[in-house]
mmCIF file of C-alpha atoms and ligand atoms in Angstrom:
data_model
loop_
_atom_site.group_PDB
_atom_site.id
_atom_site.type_symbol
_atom_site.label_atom_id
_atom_site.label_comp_id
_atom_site.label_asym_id
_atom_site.label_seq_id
_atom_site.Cartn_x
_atom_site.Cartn_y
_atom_site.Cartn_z
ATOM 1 C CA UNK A 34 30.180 58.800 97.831
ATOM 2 C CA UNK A 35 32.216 59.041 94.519
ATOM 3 C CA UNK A 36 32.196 63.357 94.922
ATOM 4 C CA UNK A 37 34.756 63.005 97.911
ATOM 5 C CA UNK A 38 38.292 62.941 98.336
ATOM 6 C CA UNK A 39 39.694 60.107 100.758
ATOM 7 C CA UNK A 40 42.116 60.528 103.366
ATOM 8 C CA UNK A 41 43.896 57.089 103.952
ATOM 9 C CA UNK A 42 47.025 57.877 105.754
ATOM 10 C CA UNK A 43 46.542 56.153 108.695
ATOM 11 C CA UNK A 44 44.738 52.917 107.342
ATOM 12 C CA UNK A 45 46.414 49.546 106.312
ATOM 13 C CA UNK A 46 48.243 50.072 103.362
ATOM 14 C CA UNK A 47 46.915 47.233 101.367
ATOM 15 C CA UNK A 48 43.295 47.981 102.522
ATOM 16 C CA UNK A 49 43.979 51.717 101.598
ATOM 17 C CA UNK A 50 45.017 50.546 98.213
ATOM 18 C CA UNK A 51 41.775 48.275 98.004
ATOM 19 C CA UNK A 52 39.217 51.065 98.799
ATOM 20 C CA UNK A 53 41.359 53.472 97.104
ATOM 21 C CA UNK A 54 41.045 51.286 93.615
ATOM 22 C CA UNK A 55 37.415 50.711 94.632
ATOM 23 C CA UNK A 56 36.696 54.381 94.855
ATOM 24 C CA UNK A 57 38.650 55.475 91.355
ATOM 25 C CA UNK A 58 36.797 52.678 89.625
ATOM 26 C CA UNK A 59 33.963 54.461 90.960
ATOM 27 C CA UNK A 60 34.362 57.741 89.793
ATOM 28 C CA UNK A 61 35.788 57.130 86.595
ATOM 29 C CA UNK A 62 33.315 54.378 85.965
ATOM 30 C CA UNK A 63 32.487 54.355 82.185
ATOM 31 C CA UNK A 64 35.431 56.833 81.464
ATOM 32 C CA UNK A 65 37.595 56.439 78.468
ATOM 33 C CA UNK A 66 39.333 59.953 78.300
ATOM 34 C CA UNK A 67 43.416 59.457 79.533
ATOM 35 C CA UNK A 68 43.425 62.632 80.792
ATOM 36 C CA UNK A 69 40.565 62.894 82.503
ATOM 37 C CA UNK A 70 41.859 59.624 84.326
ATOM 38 C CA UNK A 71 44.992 60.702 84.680
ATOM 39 C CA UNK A 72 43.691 64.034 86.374
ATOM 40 C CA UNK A 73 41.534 62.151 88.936
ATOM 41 C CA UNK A 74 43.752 59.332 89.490
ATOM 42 C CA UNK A 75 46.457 61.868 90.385
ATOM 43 C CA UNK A 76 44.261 63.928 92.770
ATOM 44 C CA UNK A 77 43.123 61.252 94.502
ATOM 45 C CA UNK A 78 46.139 59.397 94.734
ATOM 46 C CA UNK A 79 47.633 62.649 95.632
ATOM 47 C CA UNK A 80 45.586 63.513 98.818
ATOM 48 C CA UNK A 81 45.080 59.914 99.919
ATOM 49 C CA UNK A 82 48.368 59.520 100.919
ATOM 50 C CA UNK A 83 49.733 62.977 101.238
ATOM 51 C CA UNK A 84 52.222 62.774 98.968
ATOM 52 C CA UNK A 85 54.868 65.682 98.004
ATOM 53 C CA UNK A 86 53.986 65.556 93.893
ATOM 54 C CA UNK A 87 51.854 62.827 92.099
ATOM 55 C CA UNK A 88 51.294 62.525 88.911
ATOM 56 C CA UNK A 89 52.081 61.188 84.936
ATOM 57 C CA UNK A 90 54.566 61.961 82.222
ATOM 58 C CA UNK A 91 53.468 61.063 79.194
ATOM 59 C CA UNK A 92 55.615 59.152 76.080
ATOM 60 C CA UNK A 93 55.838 61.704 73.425
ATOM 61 C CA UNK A 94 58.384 59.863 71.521
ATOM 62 C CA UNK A 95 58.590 56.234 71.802
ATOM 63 C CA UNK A 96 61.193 55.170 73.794
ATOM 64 C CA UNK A 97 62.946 58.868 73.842
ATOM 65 C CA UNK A 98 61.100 61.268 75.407
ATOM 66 C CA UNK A 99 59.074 61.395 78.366
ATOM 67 C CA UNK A 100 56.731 64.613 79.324
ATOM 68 C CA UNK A 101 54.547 65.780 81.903
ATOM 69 C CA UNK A 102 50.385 65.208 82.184
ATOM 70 C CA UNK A 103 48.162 65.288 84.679
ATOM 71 C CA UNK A 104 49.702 65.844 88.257
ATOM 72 C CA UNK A 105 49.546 67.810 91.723
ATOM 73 C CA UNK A 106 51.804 68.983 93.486
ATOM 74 C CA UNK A 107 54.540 71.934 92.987
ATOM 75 C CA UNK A 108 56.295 72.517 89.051
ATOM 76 C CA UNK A 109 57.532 69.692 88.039
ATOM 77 C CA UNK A 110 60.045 69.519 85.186
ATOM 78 C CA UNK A 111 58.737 69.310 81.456
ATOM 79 C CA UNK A 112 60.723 66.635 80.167
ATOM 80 C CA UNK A 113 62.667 63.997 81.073
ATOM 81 C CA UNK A 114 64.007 61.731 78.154
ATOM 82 C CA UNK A 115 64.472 58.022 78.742
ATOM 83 C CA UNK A 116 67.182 56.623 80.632
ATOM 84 C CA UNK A 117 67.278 59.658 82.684
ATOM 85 C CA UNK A 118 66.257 59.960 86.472
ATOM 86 C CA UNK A 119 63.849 57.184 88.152
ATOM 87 C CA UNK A 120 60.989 57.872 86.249
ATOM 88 C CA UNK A 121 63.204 58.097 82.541
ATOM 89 C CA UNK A 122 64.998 54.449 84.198
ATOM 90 C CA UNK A 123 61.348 52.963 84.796
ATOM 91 C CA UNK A 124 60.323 54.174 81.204
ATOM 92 C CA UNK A 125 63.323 52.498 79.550
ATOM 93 C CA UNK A 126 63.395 49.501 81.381
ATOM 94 C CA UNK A 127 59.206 48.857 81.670
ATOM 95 C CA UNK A 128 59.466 47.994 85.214
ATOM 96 C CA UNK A 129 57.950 49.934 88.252
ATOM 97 C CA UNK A 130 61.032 51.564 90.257
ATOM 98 C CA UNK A 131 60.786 51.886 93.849
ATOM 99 C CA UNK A 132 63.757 54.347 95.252
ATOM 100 C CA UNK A 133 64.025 54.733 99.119
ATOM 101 C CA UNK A 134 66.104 57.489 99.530
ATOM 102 C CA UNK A 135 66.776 59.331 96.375
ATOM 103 C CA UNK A 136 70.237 60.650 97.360
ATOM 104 C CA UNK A 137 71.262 56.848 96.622
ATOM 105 C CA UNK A 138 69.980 56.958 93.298
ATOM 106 C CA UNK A 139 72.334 57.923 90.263
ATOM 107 C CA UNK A 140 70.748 61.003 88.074
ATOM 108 C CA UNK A 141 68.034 62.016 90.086
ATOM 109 C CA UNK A 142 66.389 64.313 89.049
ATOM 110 C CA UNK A 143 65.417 67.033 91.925
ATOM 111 C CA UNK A 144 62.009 69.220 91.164
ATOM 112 C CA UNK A 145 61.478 69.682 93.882
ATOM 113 C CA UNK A 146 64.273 69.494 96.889
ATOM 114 C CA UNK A 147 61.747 68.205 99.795
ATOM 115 C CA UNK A 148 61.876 65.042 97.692
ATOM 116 C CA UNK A 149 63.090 62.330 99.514
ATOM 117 C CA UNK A 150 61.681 59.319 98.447
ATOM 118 C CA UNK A 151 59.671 58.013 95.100
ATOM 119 C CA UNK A 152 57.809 55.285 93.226
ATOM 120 C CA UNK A 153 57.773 54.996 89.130
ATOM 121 C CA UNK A 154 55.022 52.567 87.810
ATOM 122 C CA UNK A 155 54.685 52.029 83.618
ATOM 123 C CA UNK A 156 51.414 52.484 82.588
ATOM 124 C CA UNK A 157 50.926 50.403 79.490
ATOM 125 C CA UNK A 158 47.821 50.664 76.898
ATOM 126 C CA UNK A 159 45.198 48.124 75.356
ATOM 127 C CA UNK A 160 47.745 47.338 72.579
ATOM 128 C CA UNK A 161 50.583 46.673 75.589
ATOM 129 C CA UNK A 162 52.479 50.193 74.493
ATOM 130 C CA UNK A 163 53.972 52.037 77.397
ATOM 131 C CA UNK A 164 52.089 55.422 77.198
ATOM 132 C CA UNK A 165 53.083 57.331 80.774
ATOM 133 C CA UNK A 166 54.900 56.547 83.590
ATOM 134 C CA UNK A 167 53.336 57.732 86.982
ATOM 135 C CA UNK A 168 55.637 58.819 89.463
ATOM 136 C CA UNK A 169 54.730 59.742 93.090
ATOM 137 C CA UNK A 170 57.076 61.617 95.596
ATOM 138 C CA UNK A 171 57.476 62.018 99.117
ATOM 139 C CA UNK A 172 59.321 63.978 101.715
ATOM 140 C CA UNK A 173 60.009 61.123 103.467
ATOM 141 C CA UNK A 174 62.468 58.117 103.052
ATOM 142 C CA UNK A 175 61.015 54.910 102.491
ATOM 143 C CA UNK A 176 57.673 56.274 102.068
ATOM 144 C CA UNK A 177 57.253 53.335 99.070
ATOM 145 C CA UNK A 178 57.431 49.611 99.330
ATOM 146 C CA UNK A 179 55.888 46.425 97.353
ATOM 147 C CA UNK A 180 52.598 47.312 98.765
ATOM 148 C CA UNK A 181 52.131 50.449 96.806
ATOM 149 C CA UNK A 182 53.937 48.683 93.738
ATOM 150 C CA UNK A 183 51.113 46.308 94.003
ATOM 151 C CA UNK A 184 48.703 48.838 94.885
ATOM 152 C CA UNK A 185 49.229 51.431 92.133
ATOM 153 C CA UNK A 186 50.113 49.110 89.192
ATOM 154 C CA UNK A 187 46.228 47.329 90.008
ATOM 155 C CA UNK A 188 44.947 51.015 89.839
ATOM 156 C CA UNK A 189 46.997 51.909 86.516
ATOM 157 C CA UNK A 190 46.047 48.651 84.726
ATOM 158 C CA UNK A 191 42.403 50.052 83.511
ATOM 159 C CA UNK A 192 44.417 51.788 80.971
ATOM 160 C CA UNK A 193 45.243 48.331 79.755
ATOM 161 C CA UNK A 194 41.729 47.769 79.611
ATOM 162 C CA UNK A 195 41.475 45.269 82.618
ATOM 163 C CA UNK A 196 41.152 46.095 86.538
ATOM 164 C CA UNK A 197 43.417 44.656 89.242
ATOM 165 C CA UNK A 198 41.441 45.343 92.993
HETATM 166 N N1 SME B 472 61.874 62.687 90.503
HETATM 167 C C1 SME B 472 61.723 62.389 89.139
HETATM 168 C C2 SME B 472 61.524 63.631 88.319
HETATM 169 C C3 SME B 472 60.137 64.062 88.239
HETATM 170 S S1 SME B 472 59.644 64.936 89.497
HETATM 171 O O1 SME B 472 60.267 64.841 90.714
HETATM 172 C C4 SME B 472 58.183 65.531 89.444
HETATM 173 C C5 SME B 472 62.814 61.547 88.534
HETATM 174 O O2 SME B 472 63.957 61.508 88.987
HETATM 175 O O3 SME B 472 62.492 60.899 87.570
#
């Protein structure tokens, strides 16, 4: 069970979420290595959903600079400092940011053109320390709503130390 991927495109969102959680807790159960969770929450994250790129930048310098981990997907850019583009706003301002249609948002910042729509979640240690953002892309608008807020920040708070199914 834990050895495949899962393909939950067409299933419930919220229930997708729940047996997606379910399954990463399962394959990563008894692992304390951030980049080997970062690796396999971004693959399976990645090819659950289908999305365009998926994946974490990592805080290099506290509350300046932003660069990339773990992800799949096509290049994406090496560094992004804070502030800057949805996943250098979420950094700054600790908040997941959900952007339907990216040509709306100020400072985007294009990797990849296909990208349409995008989710940025703070991933926060034990000691409550932002130490990544995850960001997930899509080529379509309003691929991302409250659901996969909800969804993503329960899977991203066992770096925190605690689990959210
Ligand atoms: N879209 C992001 C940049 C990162 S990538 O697309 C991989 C942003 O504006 O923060």
């Amino acid at each position: 069970m834990a050895e495949i991927t899962l393909d939950l495109r067409s299933a419930d969102r919220e229930i997708a979420y729940k047996e997606l959680a379910e399954h990463i807790e399962l394959v990563l159960a008894g692992v304390n290595d951030p980049v080997a969770e970062m690796a396999t929450i971004s693959a399976l994250v990645h090819h659950a959903f289908g999305h365009l790129w998926t994946g974490f930048y990592r805080v290099i310098e506290k509350g300046r600079l932003l660069r990339v981990g773990p992800y799949q997907g096509t290049l994406g850019c090496l560094e992004i400092t804070f502030g800057r583009g949805v996943c250098g706003t979420a950094a700054a301002e600790g908040r997941t940011v959900v952007v339907e249609d990216v040509d709306h948002f100020p400072g985007h910042i294009a990797c990849d053109s296909r990208s349409r729509s995008e989710i940025v979640v703070p991933v926060w240690d034990r000691q409550g320390e932002l130490t990544a953002v995850f960001d997930a892309d899509s080529d379509r608008i309003g691929a991302f709503d409250q659901r996969d807020a909800s969804g993503l920040e329960g899977i991203l708070a066992r770096f925190a130390g605690s689990s959210r199914q």
